[in-house]
PDB file of C-alpha atoms in Angstrom:
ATOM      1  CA  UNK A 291      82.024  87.673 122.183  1.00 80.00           C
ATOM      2  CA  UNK A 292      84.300  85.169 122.491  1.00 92.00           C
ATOM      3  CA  UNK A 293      87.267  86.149 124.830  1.00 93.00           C
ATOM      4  CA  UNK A 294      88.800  82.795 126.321  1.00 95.00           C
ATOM      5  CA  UNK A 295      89.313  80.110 123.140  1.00 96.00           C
ATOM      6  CA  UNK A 296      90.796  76.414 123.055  1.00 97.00           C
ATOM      7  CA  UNK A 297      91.722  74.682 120.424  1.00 97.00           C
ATOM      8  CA  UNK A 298      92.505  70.934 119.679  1.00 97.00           C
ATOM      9  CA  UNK A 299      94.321  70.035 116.528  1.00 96.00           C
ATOM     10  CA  UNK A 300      94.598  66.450 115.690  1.00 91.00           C
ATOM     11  CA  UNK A 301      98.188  64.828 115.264  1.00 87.00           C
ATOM     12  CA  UNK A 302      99.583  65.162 111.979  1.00 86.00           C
ATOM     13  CA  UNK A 303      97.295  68.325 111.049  1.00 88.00           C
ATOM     14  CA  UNK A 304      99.312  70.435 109.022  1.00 88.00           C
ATOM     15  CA  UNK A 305     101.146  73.355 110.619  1.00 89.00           C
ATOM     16  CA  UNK A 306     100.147  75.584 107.597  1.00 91.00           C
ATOM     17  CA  UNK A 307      96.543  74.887 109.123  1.00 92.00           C
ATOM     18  CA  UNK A 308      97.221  75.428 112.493  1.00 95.00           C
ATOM     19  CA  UNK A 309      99.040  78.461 111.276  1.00 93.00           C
ATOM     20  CA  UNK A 310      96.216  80.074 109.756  1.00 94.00           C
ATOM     21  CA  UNK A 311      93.869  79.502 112.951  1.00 96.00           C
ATOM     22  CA  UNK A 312      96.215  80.944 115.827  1.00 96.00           C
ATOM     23  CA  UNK A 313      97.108  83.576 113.959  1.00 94.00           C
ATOM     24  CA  UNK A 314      93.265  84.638 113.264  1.00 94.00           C
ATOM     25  CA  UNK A 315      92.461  83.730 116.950  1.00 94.00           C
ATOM     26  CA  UNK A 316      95.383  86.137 117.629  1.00 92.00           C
ATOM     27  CA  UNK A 317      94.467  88.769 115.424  1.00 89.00           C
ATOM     28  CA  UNK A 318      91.395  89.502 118.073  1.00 80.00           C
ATOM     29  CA  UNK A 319      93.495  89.789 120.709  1.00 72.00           C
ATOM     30  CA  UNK A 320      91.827  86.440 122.312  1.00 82.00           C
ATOM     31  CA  UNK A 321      92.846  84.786 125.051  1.00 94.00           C
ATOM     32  CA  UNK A 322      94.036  81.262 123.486  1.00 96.00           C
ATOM     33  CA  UNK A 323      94.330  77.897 125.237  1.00 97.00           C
ATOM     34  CA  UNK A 324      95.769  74.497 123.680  1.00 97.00           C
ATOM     35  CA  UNK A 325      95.156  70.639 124.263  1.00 97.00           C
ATOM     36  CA  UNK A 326      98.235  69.163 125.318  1.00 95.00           C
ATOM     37  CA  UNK A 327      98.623  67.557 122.281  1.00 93.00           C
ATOM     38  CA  UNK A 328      98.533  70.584 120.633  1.00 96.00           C
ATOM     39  CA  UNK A 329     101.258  72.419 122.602  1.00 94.00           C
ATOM     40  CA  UNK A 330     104.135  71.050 120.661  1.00 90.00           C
ATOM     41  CA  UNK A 331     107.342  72.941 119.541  1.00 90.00           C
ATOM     42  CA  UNK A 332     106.648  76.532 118.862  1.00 92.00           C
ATOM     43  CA  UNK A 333     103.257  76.160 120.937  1.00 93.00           C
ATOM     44  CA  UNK A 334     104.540  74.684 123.978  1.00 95.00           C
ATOM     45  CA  UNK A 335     104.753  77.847 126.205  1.00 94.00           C
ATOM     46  CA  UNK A 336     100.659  78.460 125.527  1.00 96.00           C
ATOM     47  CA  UNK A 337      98.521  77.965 128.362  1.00 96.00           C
ATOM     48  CA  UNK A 338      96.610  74.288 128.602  1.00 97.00           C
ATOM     49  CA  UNK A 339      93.320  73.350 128.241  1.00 97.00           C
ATOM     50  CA  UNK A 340      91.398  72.461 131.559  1.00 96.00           C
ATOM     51  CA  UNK A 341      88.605  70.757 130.567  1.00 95.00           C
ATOM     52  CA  UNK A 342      86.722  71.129 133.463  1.00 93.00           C
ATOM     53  CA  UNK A 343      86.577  74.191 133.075  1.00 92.00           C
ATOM     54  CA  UNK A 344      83.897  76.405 130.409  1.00 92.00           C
ATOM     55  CA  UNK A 345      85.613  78.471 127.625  1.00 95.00           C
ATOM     56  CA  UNK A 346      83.454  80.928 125.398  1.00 96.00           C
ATOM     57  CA  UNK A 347      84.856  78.697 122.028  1.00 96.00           C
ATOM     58  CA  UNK A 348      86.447  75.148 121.776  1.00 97.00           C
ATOM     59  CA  UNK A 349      87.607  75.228 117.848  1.00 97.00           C
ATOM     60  CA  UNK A 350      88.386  71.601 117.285  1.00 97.00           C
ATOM     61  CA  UNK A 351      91.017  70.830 114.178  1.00 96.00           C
ATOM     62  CA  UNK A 352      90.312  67.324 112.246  1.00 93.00           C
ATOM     63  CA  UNK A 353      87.579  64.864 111.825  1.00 91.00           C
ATOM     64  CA  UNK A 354      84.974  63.332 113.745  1.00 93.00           C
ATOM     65  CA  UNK A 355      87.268  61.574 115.996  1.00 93.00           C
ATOM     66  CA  UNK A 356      88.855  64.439 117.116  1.00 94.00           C
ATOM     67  CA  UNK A 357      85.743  66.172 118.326  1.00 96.00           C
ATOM     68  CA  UNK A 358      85.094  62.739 119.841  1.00 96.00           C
ATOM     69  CA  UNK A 359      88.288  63.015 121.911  1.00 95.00           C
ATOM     70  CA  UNK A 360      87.637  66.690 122.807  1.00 97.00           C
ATOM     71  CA  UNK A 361      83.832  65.852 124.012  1.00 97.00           C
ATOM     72  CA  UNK A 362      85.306  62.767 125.837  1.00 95.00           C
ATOM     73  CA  UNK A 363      87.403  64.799 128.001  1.00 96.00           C
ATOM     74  CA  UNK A 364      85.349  67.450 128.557  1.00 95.00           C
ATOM     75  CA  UNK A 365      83.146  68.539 132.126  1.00 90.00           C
ATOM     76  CA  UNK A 366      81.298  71.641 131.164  1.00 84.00           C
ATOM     77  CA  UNK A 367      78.989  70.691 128.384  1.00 94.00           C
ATOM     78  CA  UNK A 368      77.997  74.852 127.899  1.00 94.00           C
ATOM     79  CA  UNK A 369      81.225  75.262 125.898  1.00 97.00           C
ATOM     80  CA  UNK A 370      80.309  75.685 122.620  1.00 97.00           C
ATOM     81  CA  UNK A 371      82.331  73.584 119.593  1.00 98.00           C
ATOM     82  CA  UNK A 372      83.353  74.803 116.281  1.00 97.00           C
ATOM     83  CA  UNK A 373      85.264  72.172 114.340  1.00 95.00           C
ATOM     84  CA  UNK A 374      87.094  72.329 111.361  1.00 95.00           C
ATOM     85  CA  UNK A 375      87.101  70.219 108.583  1.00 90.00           C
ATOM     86  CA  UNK A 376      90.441  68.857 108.310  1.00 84.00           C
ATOM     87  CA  UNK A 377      88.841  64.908 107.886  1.00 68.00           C
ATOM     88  CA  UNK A 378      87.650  62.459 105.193  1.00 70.00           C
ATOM     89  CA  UNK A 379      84.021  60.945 106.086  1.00 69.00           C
ATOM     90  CA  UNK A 380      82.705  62.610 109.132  1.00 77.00           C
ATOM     91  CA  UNK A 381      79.825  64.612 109.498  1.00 89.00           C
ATOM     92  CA  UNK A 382      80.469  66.758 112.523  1.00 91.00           C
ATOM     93  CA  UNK A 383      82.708  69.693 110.718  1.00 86.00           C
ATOM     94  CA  UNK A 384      81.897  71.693 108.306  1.00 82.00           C
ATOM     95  CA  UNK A 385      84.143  74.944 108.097  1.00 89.00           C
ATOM     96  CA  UNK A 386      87.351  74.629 106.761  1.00 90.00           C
ATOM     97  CA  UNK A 387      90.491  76.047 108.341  1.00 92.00           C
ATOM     98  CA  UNK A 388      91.093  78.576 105.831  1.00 92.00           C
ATOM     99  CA  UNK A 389      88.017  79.735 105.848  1.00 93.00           C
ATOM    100  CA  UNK A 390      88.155  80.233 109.862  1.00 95.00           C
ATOM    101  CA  UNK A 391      89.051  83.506 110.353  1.00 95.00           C
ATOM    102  CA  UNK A 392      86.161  84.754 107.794  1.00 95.00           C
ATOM    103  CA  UNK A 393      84.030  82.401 109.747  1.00 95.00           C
ATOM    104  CA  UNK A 394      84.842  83.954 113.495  1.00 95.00           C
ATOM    105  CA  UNK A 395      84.219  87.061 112.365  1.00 95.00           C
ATOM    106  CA  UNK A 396      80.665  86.280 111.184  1.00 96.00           C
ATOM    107  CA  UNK A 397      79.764  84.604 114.459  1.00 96.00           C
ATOM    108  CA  UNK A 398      80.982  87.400 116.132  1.00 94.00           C
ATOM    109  CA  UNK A 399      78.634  89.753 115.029  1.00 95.00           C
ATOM    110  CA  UNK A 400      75.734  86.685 115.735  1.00 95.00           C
ATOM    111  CA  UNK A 401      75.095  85.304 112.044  1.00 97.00           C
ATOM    112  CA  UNK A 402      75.583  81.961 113.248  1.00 96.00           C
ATOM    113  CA  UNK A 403      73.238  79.247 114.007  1.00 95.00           C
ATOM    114  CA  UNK A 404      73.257  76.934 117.771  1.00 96.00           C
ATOM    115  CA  UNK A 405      72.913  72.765 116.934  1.00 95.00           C
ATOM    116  CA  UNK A 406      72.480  71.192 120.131  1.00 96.00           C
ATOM    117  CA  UNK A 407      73.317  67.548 120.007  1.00 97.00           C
ATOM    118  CA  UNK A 408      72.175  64.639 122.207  1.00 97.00           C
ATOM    119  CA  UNK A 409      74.475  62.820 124.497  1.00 97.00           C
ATOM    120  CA  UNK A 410      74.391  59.694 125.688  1.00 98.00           C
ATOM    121  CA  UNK A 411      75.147  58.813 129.947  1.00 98.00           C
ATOM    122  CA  UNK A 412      76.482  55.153 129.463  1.00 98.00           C
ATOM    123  CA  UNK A 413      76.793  53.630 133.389  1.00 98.00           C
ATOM    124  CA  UNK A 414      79.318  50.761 133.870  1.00 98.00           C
ATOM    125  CA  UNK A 415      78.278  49.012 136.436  1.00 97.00           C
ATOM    126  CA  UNK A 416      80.530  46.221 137.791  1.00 95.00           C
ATOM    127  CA  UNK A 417      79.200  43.093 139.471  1.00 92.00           C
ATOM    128  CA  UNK A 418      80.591  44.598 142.637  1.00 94.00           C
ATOM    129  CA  UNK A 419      78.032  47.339 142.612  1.00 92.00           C
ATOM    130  CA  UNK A 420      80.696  50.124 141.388  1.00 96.00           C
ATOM    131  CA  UNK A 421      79.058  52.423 139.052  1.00 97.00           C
ATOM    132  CA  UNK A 422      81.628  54.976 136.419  1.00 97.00           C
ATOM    133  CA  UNK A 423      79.624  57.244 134.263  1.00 96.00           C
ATOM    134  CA  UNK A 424      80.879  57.977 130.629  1.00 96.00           C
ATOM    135  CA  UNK A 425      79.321  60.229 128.273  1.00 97.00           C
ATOM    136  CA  UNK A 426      79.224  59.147 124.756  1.00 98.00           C
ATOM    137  CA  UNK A 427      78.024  62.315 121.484  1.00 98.00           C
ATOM    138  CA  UNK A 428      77.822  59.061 119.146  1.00 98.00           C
ATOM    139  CA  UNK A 429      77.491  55.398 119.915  1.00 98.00           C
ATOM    140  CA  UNK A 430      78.419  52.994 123.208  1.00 98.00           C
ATOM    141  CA  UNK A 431      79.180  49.782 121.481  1.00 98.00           C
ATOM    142  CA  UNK A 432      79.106  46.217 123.255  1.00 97.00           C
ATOM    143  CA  UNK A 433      81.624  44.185 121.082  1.00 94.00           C
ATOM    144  CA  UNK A 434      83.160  40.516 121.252  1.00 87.00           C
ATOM    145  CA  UNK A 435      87.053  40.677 122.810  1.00 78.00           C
ATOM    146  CA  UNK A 436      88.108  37.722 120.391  1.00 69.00           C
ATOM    147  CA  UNK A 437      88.212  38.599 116.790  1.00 68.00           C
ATOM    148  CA  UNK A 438      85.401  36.563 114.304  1.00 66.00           C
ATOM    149  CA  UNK A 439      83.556  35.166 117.391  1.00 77.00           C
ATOM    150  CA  UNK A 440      79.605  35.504 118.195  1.00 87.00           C
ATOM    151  CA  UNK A 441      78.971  36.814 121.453  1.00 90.00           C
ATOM    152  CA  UNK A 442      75.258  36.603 123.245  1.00 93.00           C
ATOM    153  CA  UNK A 443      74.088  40.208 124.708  1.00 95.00           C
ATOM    154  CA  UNK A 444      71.317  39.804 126.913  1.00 96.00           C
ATOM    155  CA  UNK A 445      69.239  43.285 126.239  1.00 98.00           C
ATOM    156  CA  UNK A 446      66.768  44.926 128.669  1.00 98.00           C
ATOM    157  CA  UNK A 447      64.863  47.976 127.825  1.00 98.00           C
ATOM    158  CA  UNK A 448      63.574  49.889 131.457  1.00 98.00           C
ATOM    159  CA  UNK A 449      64.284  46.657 133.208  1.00 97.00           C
ATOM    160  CA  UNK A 450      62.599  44.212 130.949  1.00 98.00           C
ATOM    161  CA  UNK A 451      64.106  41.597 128.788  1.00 98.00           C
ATOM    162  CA  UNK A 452      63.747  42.606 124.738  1.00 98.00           C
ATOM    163  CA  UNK A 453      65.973  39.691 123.786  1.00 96.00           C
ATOM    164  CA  UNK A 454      69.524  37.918 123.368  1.00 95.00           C
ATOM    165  CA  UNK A 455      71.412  38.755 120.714  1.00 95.00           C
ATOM    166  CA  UNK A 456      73.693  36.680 118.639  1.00 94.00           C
ATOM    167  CA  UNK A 457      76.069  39.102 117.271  1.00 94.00           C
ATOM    168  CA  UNK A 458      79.415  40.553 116.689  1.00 93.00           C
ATOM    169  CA  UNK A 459      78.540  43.343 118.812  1.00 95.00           C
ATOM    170  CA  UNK A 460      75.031  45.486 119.764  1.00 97.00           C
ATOM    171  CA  UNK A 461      75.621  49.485 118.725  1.00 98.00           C
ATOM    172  CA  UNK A 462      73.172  52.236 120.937  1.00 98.00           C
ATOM    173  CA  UNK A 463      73.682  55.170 119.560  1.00 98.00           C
ATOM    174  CA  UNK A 464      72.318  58.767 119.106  1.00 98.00           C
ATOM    175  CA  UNK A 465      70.716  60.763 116.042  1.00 98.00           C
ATOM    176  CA  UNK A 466      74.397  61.934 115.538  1.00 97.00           C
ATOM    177  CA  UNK A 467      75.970  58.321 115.975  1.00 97.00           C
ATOM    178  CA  UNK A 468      72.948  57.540 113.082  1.00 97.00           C
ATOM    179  CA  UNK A 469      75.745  58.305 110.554  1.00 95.00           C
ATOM    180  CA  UNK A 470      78.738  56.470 112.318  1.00 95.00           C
ATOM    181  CA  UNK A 471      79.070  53.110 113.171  1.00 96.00           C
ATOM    182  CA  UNK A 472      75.140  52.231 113.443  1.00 97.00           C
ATOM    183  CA  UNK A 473      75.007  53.222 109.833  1.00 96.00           C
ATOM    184  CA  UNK A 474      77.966  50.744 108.683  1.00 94.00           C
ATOM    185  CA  UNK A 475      75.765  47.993 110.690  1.00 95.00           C
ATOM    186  CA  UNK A 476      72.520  49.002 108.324  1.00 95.00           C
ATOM    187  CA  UNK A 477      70.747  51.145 110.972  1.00 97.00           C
ATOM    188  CA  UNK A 478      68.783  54.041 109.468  1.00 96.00           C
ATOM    189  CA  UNK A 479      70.188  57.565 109.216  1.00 96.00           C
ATOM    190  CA  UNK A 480      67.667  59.692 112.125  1.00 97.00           C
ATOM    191  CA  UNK A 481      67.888  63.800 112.063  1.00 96.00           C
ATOM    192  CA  UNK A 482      69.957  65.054 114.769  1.00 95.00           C
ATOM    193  CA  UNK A 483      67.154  67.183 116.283  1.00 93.00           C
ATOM    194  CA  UNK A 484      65.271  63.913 117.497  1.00 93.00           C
ATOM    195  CA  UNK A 485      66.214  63.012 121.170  1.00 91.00           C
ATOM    196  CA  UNK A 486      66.153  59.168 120.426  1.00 96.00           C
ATOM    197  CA  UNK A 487      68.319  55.809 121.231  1.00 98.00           C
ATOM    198  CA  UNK A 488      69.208  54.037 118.170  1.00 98.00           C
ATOM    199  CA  UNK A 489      69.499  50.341 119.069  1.00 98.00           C
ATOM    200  CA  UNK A 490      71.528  48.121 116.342  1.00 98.00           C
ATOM    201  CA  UNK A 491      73.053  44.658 116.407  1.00 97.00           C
ATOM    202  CA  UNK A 492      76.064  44.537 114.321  1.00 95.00           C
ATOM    203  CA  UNK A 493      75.835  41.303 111.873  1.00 93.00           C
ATOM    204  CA  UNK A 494      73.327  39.640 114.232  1.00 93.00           C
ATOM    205  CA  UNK A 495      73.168  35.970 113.458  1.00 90.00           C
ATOM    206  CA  UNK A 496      69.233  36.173 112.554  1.00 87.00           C
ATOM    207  CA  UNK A 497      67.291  38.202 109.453  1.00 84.00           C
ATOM    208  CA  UNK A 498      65.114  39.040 111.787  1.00 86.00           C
ATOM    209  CA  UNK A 499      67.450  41.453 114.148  1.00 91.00           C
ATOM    210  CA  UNK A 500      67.246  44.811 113.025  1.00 93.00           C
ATOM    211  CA  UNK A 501      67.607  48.749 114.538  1.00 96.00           C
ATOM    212  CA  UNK A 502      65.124  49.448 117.138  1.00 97.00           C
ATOM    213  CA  UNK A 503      64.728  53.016 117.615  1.00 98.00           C
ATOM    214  CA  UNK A 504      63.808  54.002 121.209  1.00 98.00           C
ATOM    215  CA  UNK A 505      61.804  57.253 122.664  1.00 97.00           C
ATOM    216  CA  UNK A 506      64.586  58.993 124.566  1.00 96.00           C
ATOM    217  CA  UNK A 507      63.241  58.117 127.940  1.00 97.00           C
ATOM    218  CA  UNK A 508      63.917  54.784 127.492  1.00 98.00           C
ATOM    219  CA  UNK A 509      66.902  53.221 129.316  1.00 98.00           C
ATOM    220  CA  UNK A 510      69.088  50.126 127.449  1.00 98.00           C
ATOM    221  CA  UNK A 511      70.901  47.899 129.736  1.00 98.00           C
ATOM    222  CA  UNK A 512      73.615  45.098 128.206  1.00 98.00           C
ATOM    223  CA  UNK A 513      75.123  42.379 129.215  1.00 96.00           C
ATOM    224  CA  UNK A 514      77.014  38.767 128.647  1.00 93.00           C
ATOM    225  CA  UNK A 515      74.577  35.921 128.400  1.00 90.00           C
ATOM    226  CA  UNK A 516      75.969  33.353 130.674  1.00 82.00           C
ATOM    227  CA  UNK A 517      76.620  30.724 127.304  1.00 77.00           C
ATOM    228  CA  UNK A 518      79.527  33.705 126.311  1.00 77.00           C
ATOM    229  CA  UNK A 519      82.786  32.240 126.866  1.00 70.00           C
ATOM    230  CA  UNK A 520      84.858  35.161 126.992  1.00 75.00           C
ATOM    231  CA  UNK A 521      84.643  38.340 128.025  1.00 81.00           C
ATOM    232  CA  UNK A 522      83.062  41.206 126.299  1.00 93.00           C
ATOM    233  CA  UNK A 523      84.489  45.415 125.307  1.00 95.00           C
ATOM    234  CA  UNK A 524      82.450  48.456 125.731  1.00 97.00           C
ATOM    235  CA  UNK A 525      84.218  50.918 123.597  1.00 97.00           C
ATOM    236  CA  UNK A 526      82.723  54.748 123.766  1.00 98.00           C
ATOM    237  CA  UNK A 527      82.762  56.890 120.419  1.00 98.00           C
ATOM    238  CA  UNK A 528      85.776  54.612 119.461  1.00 96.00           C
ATOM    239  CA  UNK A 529      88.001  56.829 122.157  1.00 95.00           C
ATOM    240  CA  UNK A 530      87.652  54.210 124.730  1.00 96.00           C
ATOM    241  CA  UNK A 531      88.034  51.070 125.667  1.00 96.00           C
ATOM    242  CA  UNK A 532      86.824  48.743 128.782  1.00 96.00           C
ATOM    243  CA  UNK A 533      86.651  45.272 129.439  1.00 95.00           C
ATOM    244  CA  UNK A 534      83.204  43.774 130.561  1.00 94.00           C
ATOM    245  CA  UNK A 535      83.476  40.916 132.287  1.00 90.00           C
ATOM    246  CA  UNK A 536      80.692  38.487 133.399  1.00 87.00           C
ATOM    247  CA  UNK A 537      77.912  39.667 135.718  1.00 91.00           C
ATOM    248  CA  UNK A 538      78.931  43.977 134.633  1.00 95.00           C
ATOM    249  CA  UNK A 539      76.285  45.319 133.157  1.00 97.00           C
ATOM    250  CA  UNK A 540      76.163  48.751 130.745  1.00 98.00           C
ATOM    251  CA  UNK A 541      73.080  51.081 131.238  1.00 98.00           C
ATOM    252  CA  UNK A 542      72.490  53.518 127.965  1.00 98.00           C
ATOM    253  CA  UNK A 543      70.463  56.289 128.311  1.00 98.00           C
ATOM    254  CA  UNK A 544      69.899  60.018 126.784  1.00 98.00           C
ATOM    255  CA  UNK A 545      71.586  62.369 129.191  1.00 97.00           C
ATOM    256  CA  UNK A 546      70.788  65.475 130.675  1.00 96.00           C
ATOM    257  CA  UNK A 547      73.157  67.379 128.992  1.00 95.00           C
ATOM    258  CA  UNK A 548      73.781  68.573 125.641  1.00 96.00           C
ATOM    259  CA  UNK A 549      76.776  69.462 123.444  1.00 97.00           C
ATOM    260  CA  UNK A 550      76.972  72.579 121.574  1.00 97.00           C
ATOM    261  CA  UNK A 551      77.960  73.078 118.229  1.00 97.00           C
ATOM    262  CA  UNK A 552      78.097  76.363 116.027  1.00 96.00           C
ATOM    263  CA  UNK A 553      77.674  76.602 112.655  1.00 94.00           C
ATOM    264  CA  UNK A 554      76.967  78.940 110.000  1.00 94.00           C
ATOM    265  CA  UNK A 555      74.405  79.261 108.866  1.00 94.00           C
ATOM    266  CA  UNK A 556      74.471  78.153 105.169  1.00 92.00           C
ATOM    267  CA  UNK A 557      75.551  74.672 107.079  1.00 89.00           C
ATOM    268  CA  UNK A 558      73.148  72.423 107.799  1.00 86.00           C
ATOM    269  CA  UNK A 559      72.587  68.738 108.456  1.00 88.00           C
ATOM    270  CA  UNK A 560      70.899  68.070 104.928  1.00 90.00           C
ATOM    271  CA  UNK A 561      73.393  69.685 103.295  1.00 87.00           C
ATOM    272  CA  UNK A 562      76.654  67.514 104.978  1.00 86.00           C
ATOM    273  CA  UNK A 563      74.565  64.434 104.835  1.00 89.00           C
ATOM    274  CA  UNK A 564      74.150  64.968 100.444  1.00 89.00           C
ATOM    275  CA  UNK A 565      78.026  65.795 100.247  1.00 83.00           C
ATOM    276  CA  UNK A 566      79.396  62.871 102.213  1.00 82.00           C
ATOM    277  CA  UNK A 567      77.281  60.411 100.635  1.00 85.00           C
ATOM    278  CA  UNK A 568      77.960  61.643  97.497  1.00 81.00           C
ATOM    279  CA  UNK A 569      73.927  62.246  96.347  1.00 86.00           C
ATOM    280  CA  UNK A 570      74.033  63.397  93.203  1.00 74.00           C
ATOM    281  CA  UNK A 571      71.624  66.256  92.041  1.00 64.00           C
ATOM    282  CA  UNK A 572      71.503  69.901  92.315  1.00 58.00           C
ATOM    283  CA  UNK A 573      72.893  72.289  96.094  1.00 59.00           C
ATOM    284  CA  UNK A 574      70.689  72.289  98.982  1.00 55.00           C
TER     285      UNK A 574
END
């Protein structure tokens, strides 16, 4: 079933880890590729990753912000991800590495379920007219460039002014992002199965200001109210980084595409979500 594999193991993973996945991967006989930060010292003569191109399995080592960085780079969406738990907080893994090689074996024969995640299409659009398209699994996030300073966002939803906030930043983010960054700012937590924009000021300088959550046709466009005195960030899934400057405008909507995760199928969303908030109370 799965005959070309890549894998992406976050710096500082240990090598015991790493280890125990290539060697399983191997085991099958698979055709392995690496991230180039992965091929380091004993891996360097394995073949890349070219992430514009589709594997049949993209096993991602680490936390959240690795699979982050591996859905940042990546062109064909129809790769399916399995990460592995190697993080703290996240929500996105759930599999252990020493329990991958059991795992692979299980999905192999099909006892394995498909989560399909919503992306977001984030458009920068520059007050020259040029347009760069981002994709974003979790959150775009408008943000001041000056540390402990308010910054006005003006906010349109489908072309019509919603309203100017006074924040440190405005979050939109997806059902997954629910449990990132838009959660930290007091947004709600929303099931991953709803195809929704989660809109959410971060400290907004009103009681009033508080997560909007959007039908998933809706598009959310951003910028500087002309009282801001500096320049603003856009920062996607906390990978990267661009400076706004007056007159750019960001346009966030639910994309087209979808990424692909596969889990088990004793791993659900319910289950995660009572572990890494530490619920109390009896297994799901």
């Amino acid at each position: 079933m799965f005959h070309r594999i890549a894998l992406h193991a976050r710096s500082g993973i240990s090598s015991s880890a790493l280890h125990l996945v290539i060697d399983a991967i191997e085991e099958k006989t698979k055709k392995l590729f690496l991230t180039p930060e992965t091929r380091q010292g004993e891996y360097a003569e394995y073949p890349s990753v070219n992430f514009s191109e589709g594997y049949d399995l993209f096993v991602v080592i680490g936390g959240d912000g690795s699979v982050l960085s591996v859905v940042g780079r990546m062109e064909e969406f129809s790769t399916p991800i399995l990460p592995l738990c190697a993080g703290t907080v996240g929500f996105l893994a759930d599999t252990p590495p020493h329990s991958f090689s059991t795992a692979i074996t299980r999905m192999e024969s099909g006892d394995y379920i498909q989560d399909e995640r919503s992306l977001l299409d984030v458009t920068f659009q520059k007050s020259n007219g040029e347009e760069t398209i981002f994709h974003a699994l979790n959150d775009a996030v408008v943000s001041q460039s000056s540390v402990a300073r308010l910054v006005s966002i003006r906010t349109l939803i489908d072309g019509k002014y919603l309203t100017t906030y006074r924040a440190d930043g405005v979050i939109v983010a997806t059902p997954t992002g629910s449990t990132a960054y838009s959660l930290s700012a007091g947004g709600p937590v929303v099931h991953p199965e709803f195809s929704a924009l989660l809109l959410t000021p971060v400290c907004p300088h009103t009681l009033s200001h508080r997560t909007l959550v959007l039908p998933k046709e809706k598009e959310i466009s951003l910028s500087a109210d002309t009282e801001n005195r500096e320049g603003l960030l856009v920062t996607i899934d906390g990978q990267r980084v661009i400076s706004m400057e007056r007159n750019d405008i960001v346009h966030v909507r639910i994309s087209d595409k979808k990424v692909i995760f596969l889990r088990l199928p004793e791993e659900h969303f319910f289950k995660t979500l009572k572990r890494k908030m530490h619920w109390g109370g009896g297994e799901i």
